[in-house]
PDB file of C-alpha atoms in Angstrom:
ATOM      1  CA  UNK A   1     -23.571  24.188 -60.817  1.00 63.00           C
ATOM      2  CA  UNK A   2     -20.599  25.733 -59.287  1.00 62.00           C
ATOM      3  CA  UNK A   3     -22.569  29.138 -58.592  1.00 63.00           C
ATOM      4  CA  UNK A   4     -24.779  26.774 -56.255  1.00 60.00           C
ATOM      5  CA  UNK A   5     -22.072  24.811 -54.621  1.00 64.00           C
ATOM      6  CA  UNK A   6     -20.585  28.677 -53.660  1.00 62.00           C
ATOM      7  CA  UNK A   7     -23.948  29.846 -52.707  1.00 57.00           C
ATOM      8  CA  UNK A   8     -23.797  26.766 -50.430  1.00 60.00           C
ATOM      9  CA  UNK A   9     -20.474  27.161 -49.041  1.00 55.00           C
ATOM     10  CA  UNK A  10     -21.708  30.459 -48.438  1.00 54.00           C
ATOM     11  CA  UNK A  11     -24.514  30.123 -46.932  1.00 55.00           C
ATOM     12  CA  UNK A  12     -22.653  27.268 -44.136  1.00 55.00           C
ATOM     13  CA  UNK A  13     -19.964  29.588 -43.773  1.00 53.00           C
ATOM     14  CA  UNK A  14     -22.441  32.631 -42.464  1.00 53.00           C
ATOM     15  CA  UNK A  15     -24.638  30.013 -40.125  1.00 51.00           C
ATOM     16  CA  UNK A  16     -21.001  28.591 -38.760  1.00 52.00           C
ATOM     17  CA  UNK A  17     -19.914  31.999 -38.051  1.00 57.00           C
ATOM     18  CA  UNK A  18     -22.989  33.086 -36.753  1.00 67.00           C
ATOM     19  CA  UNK A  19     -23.217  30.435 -33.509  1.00 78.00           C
ATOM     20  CA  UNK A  20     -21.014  30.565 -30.720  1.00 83.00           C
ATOM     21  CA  UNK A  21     -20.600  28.605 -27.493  1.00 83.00           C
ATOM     22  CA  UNK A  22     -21.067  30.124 -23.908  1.00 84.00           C
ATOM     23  CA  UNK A  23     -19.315  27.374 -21.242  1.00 86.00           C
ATOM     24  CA  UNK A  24     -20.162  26.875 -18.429  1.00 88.00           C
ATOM     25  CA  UNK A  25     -18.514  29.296 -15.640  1.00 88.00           C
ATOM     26  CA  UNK A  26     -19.015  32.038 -18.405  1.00 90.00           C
ATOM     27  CA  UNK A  27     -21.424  34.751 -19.312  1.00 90.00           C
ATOM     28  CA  UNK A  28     -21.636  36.635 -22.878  1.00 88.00           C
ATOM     29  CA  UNK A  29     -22.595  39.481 -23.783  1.00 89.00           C
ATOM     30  CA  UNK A  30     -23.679  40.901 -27.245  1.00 88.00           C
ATOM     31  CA  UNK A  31     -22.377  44.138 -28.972  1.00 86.00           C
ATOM     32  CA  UNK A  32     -24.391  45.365 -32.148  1.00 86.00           C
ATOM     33  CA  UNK A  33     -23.140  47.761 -33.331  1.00 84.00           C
ATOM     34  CA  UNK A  34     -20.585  49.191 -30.743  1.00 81.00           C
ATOM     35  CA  UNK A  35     -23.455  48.651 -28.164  1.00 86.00           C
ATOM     36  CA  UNK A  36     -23.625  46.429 -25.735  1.00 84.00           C
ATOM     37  CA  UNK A  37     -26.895  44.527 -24.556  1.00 85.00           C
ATOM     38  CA  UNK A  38     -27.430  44.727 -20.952  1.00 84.00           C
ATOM     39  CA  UNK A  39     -28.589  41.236 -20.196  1.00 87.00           C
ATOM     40  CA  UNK A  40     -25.887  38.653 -20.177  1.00 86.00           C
ATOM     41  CA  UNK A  41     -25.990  35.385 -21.780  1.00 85.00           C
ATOM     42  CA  UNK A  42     -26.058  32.489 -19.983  1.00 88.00           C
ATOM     43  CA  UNK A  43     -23.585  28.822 -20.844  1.00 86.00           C
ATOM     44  CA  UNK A  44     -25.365  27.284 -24.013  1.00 84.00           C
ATOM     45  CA  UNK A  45     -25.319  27.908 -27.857  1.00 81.00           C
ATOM     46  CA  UNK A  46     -25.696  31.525 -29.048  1.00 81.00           C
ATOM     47  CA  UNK A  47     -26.903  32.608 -32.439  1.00 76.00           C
ATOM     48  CA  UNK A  48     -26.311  36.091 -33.641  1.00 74.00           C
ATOM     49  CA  UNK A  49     -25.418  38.010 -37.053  1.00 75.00           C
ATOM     50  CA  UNK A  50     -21.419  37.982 -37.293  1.00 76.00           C
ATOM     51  CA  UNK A  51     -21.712  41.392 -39.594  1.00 75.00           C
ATOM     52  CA  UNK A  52     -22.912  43.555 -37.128  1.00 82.00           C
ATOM     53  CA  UNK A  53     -22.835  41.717 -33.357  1.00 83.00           C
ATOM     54  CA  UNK A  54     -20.356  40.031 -31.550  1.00 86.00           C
ATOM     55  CA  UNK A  55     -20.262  37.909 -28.344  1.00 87.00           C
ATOM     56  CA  UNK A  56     -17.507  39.051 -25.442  1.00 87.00           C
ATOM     57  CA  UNK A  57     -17.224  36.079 -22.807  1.00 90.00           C
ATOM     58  CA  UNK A  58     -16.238  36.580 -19.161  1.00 90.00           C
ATOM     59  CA  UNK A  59     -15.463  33.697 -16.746  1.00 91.00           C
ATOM     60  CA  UNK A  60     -18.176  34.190 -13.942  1.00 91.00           C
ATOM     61  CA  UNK A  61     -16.003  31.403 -11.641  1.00 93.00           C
ATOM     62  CA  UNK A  62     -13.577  31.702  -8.997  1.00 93.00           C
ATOM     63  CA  UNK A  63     -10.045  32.746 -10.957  1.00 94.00           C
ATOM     64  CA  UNK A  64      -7.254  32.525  -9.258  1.00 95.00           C
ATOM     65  CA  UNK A  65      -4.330  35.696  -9.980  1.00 94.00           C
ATOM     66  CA  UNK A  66      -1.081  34.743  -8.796  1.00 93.00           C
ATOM     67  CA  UNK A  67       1.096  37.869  -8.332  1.00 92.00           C
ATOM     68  CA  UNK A  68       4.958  38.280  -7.656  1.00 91.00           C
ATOM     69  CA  UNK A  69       5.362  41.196  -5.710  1.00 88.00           C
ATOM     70  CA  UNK A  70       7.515  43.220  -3.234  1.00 88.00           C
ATOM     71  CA  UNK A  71       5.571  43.800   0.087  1.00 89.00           C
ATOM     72  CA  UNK A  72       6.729  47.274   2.430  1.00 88.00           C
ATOM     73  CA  UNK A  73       6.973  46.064   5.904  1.00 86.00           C
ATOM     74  CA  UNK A  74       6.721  48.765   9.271  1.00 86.00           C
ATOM     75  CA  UNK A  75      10.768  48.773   9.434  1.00 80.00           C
ATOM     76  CA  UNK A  76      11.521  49.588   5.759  1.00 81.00           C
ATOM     77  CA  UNK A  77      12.460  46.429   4.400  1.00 81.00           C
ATOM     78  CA  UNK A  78      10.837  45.184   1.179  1.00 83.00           C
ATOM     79  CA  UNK A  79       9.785  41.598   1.630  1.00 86.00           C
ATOM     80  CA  UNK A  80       9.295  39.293  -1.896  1.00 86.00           C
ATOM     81  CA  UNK A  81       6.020  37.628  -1.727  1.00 89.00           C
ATOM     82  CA  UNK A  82       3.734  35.691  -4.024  1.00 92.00           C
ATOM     83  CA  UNK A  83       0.430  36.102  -3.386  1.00 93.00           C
ATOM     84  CA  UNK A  84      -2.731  34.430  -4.565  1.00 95.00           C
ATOM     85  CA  UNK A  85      -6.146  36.322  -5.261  1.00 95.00           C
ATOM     86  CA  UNK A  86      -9.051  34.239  -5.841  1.00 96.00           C
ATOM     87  CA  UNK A  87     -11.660  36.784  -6.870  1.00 96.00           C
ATOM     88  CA  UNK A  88     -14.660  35.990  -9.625  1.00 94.00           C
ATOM     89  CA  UNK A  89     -16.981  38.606 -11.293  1.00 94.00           C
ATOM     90  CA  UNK A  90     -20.843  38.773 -10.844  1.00 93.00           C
ATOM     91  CA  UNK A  91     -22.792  38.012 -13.773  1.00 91.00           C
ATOM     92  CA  UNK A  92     -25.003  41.147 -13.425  1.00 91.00           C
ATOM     93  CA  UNK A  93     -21.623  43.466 -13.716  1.00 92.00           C
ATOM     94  CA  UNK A  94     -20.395  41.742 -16.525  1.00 92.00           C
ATOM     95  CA  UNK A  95     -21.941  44.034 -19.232  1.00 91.00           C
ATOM     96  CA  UNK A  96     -20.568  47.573 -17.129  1.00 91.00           C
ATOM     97  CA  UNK A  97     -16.992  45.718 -16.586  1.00 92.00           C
ATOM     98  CA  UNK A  98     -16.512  45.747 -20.573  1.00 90.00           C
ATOM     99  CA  UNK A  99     -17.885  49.100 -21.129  1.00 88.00           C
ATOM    100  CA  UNK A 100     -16.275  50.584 -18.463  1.00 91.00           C
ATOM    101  CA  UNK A 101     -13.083  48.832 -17.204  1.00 91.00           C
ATOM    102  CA  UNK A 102     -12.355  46.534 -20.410  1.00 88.00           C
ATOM    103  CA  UNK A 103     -11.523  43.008 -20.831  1.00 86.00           C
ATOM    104  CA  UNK A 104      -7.653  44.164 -19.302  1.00 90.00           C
ATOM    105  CA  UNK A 105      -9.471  44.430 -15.957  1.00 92.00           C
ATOM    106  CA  UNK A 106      -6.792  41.968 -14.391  1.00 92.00           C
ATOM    107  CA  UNK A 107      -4.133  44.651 -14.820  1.00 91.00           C
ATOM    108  CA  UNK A 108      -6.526  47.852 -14.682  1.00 91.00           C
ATOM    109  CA  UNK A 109      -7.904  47.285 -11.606  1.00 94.00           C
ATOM    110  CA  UNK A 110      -7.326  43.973  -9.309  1.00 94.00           C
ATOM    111  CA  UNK A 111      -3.617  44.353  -9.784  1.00 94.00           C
ATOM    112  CA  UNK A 112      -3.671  47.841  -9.277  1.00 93.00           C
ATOM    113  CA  UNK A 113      -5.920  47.974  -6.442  1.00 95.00           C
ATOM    114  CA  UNK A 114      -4.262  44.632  -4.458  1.00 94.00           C
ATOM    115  CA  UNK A 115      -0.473  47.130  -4.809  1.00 93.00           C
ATOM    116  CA  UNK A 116      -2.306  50.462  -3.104  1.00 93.00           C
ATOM    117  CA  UNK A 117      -4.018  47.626  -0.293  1.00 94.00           C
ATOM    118  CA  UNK A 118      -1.203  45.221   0.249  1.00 92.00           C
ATOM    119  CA  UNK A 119       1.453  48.707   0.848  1.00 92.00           C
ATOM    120  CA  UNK A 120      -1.197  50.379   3.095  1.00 93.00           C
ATOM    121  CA  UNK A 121      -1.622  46.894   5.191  1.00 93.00           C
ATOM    122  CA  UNK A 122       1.926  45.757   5.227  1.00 91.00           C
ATOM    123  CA  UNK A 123       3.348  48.773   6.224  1.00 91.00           C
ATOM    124  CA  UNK A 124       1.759  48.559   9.372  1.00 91.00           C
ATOM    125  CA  UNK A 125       3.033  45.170  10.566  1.00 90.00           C
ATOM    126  CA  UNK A 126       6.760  44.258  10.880  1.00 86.00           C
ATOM    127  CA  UNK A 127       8.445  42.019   8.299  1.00 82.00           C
ATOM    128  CA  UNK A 128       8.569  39.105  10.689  1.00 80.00           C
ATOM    129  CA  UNK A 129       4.922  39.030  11.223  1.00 84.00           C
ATOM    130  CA  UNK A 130       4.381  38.053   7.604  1.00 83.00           C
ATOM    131  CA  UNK A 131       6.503  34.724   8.761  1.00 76.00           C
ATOM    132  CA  UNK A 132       4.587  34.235  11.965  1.00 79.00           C
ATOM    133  CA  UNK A 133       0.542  33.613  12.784  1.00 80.00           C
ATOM    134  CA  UNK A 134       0.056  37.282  12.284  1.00 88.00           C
ATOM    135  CA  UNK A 135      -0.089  36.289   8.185  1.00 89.00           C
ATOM    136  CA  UNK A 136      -4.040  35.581   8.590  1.00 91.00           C
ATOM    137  CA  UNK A 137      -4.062  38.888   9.962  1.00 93.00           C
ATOM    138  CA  UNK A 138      -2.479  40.397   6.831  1.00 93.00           C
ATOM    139  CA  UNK A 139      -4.289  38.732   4.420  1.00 94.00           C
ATOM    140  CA  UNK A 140      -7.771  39.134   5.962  1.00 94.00           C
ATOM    141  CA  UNK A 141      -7.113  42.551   6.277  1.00 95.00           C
ATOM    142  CA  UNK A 142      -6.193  42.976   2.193  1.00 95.00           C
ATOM    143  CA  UNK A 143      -8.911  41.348   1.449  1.00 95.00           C
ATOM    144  CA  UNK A 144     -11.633  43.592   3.435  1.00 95.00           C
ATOM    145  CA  UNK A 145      -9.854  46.807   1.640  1.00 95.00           C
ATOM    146  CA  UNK A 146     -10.139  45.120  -1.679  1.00 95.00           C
ATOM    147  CA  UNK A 147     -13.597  43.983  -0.837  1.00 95.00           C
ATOM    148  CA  UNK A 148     -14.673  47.707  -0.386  1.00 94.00           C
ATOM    149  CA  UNK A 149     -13.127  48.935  -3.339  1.00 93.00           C
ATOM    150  CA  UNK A 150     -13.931  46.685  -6.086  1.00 94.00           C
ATOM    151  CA  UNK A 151     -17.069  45.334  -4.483  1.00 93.00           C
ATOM    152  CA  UNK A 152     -19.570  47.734  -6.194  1.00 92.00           C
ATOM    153  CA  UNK A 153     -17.434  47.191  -9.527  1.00 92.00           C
ATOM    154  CA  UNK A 154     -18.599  44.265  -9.680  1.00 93.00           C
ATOM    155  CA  UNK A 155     -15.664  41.914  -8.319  1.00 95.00           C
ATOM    156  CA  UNK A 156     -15.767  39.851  -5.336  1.00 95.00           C
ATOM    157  CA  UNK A 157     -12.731  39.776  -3.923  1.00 95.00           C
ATOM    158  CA  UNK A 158     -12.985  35.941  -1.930  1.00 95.00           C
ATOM    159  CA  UNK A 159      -9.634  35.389  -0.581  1.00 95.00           C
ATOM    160  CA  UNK A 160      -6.292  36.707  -0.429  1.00 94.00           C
ATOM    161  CA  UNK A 161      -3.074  34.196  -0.043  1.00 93.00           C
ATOM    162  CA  UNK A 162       0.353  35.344   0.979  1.00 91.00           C
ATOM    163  CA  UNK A 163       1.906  31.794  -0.375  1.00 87.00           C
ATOM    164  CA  UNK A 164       5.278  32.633  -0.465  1.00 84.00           C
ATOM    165  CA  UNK A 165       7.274  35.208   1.937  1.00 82.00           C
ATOM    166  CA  UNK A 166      10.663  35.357   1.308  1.00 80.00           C
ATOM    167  CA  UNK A 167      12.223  38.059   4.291  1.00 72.00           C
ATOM    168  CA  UNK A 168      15.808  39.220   3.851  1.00 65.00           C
ATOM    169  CA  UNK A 169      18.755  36.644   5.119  1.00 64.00           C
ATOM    170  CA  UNK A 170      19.437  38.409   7.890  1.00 61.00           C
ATOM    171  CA  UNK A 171      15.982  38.355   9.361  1.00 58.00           C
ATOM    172  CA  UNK A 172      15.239  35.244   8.051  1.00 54.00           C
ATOM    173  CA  UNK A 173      17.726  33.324  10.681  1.00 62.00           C
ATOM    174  CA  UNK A 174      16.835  36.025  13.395  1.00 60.00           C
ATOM    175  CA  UNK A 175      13.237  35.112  13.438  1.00 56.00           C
ATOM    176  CA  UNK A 176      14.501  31.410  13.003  1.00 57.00           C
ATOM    177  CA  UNK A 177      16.306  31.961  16.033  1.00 67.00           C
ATOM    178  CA  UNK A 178      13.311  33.865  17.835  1.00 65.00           C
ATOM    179  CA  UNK A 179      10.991  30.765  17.324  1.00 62.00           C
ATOM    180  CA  UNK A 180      14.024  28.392  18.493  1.00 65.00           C
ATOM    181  CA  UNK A 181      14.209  30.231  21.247  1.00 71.00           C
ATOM    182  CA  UNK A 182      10.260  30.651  21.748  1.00 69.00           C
ATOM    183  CA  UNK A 183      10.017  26.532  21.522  1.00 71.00           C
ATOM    184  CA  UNK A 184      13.200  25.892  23.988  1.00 73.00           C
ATOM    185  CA  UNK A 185      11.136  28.190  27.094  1.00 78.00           C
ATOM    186  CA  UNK A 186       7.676  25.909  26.455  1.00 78.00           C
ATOM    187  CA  UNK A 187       9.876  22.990  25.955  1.00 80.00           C
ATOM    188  CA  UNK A 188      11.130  23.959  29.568  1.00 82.00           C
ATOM    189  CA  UNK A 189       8.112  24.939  31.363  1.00 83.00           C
ATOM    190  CA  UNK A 190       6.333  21.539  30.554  1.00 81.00           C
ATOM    191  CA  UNK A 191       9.475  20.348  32.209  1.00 82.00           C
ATOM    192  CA  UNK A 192       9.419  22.619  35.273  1.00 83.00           C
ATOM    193  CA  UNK A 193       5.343  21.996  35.322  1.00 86.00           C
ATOM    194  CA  UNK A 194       5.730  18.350  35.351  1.00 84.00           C
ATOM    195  CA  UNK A 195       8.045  18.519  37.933  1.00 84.00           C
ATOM    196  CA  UNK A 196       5.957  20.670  39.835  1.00 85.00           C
ATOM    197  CA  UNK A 197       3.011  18.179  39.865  1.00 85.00           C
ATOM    198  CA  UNK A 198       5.820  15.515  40.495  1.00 84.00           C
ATOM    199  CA  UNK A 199       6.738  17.066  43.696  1.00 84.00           C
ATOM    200  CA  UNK A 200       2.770  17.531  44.534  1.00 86.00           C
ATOM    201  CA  UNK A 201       2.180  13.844  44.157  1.00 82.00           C
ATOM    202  CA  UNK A 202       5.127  12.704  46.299  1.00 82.00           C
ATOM    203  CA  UNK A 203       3.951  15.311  49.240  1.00 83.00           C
ATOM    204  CA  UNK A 204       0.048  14.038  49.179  1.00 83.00           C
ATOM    205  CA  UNK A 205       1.720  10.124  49.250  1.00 82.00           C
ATOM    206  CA  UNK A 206       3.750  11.036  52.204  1.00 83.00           C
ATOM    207  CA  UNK A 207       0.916  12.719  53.845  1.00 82.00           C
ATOM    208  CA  UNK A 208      -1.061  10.240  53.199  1.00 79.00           C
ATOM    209  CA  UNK A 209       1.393   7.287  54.588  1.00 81.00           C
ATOM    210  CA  UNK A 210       1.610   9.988  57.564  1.00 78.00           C
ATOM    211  CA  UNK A 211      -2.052  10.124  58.138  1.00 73.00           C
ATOM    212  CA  UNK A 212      -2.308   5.918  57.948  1.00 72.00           C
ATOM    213  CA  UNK A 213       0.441   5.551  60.887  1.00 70.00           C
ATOM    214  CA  UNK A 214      -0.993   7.978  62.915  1.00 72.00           C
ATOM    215  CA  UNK A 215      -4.189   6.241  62.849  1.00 69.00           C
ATOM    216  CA  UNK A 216      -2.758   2.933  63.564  1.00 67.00           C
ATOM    217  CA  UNK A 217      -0.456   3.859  66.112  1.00 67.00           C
ATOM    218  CA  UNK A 218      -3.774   5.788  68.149  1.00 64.00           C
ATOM    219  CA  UNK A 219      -5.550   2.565  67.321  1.00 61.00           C
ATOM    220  CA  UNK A 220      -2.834   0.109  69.045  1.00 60.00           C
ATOM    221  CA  UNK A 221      -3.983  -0.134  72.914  1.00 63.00           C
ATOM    222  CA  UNK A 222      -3.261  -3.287  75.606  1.00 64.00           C
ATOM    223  CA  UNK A 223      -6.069  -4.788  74.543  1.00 65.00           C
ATOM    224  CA  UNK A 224      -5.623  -4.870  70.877  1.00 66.00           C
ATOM    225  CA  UNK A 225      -2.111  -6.005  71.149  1.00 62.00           C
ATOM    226  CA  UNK A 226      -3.338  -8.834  73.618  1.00 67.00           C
ATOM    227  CA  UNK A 227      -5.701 -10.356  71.270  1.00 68.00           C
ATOM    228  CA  UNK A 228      -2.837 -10.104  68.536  1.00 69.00           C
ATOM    229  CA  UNK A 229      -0.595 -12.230  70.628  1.00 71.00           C
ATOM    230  CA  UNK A 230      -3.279 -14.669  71.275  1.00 70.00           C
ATOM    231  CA  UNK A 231      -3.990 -14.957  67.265  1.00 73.00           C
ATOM    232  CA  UNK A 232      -0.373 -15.459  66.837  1.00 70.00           C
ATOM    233  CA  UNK A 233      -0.179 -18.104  69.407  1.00 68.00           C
ATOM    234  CA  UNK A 234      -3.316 -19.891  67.580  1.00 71.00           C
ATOM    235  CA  UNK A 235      -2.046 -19.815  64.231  1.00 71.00           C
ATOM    236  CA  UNK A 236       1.716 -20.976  65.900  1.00 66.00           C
ATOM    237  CA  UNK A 237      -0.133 -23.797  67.024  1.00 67.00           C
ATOM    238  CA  UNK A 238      -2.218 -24.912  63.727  1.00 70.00           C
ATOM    239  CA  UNK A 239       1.454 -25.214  61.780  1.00 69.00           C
ATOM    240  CA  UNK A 240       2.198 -28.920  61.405  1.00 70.00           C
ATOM    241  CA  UNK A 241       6.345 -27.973  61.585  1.00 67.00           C
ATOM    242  CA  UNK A 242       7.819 -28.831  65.024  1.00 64.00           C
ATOM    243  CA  UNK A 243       8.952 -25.113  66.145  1.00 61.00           C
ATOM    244  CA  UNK A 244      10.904 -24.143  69.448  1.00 61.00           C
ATOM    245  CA  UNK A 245       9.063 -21.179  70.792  1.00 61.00           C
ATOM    246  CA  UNK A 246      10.792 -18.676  73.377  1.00 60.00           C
ATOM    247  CA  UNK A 247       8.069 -16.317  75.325  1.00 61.00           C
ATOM    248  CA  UNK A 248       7.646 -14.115  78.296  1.00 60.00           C
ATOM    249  CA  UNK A 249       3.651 -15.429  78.302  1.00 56.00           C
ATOM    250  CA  UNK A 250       2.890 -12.159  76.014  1.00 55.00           C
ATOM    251  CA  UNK A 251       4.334 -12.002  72.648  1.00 54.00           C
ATOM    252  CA  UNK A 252       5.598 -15.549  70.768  1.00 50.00           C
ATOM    253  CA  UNK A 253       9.384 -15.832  69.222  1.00 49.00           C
ATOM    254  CA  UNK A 254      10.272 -18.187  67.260  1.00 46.00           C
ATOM    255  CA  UNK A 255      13.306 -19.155  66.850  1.00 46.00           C
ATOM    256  CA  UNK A 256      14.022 -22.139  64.306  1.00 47.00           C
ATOM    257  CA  UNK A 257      11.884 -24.448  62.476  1.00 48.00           C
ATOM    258  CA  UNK A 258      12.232 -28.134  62.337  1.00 44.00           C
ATOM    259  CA  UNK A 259      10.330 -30.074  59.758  1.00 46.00           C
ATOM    260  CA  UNK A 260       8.103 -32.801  60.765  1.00 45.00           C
ATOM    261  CA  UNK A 261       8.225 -36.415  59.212  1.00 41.00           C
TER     262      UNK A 261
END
């Protein structure tokens, strides 16, 4: 009885080991004895003999490496930066990245590669530019040399993120300064500007009150005036106040009003 429980036990143990899970965002690949299939395996349950194959997983999605790292700038000065690479491995390479790289390939050859890129890049720039709009520059620039070299390995290099820059005191506050500066000259030319289009609005109202009493004053003849007198006579006359009215027969003046009853 106990030689069949065993056989049992056995038997479970060998199926157990035998199945494996492939998740999703993963590949596997099989290695029978010390060689490896060239298909991969796609997310799903995988059955194989445990004495003579084994299953090596690779995560297919984006990873993201997060590396500390001192970055050579044009001047000389070593700036501290951590940077972000979000690279992920095609499924197609995964097989020739275990034979040929190993599953170390972090530190073999994205690390590795990212140093030799990131010192040929940065050198070129000056340290304040990794502090300023020209960081897109940078890390677009990383990213196309890593593209090229790790490409046909079978990495895709998708982004690289200069999240932290940390430039030397000294520099720091000079570049603080810099952009103080930079802010206090547009801060003043939208001053100066609105000024500007102050002054332009007051000139085009003056011209314009210019222009209206020039036209009146070439529109005012004996006639005109005449028939203004006689209007204010008329409406002088249509008041129901008592008024005492002093006039040379042309142009009314009135000099008090008394209020009727």
């Amino acid at each position: 009885m106990k030689k069949y429980i065993i056989l049992i036990l056995l038997i479970q143990f060998i199926i157990t080991s035998g199945c494996t899970v492939v998740r999703q965002g993963e590949v596997g690949v099989k290695r029978k004895l010390g060689k490896l299939n060239d298909k991969t395996i796609q997310p799903g349950v995988v059955a194989y003999n445990p004495f003579l194959t084994k299953v090596i997983k690779l995560p297919v999605r984006t990873v993201n490496l997060e590396i500390t790292s001192n970055l050579p700038s044009k001047e000389g000065l070593n700036v501290g930066a951590i940077i972000s690479i979000l690279y992920r491995i095609k499924q197609e390479k995964a097989p020739s990245i275990i034979e040929n790289i190993g599953p170390a390939y972090e530190e073999v050859v994205i690390t590795s590669v990212f140093r030799s890129a990131s010192a040929d890049v940065c050198s070129r720039f000056f340290a304040k530019d990794m502090h300023t709009a020209q960081r897109s520059t940078i890390e677009t620039e990383i990213t196309s040399q890593m593209s090229h070299l790790l490409n046909d390995r079978g990495f895709e290099i998708e982004a690289v993120l200069l999240k932290t820059i940390q430039l030397p005191q000294g520099l720091s506050r000079a570049v603080e300064e810099k952009l103080e500066a930079e802010q206090d000259a547009q801060r003043m030319e939208f001053l100066l500007q609105r000024e500007r289009l102050e002054a332009q609005r007051k000139l085009v109202e003056a011209k314009g009150t210019r222009d209206a009493q020039k036209i009146i004053s070439e529109g005012l003849n004996k006639e005109i005036l005449q028939w203004q007198t006689i209007e204010a006579f008329k409406k002088l006359s249509e008041s129901p106040n008592s008024k005492v009215i002093i006039t040379n027969g042309n142009t009314p003046l009135l000099m008090n009003e008394i209020e009727g009853n």
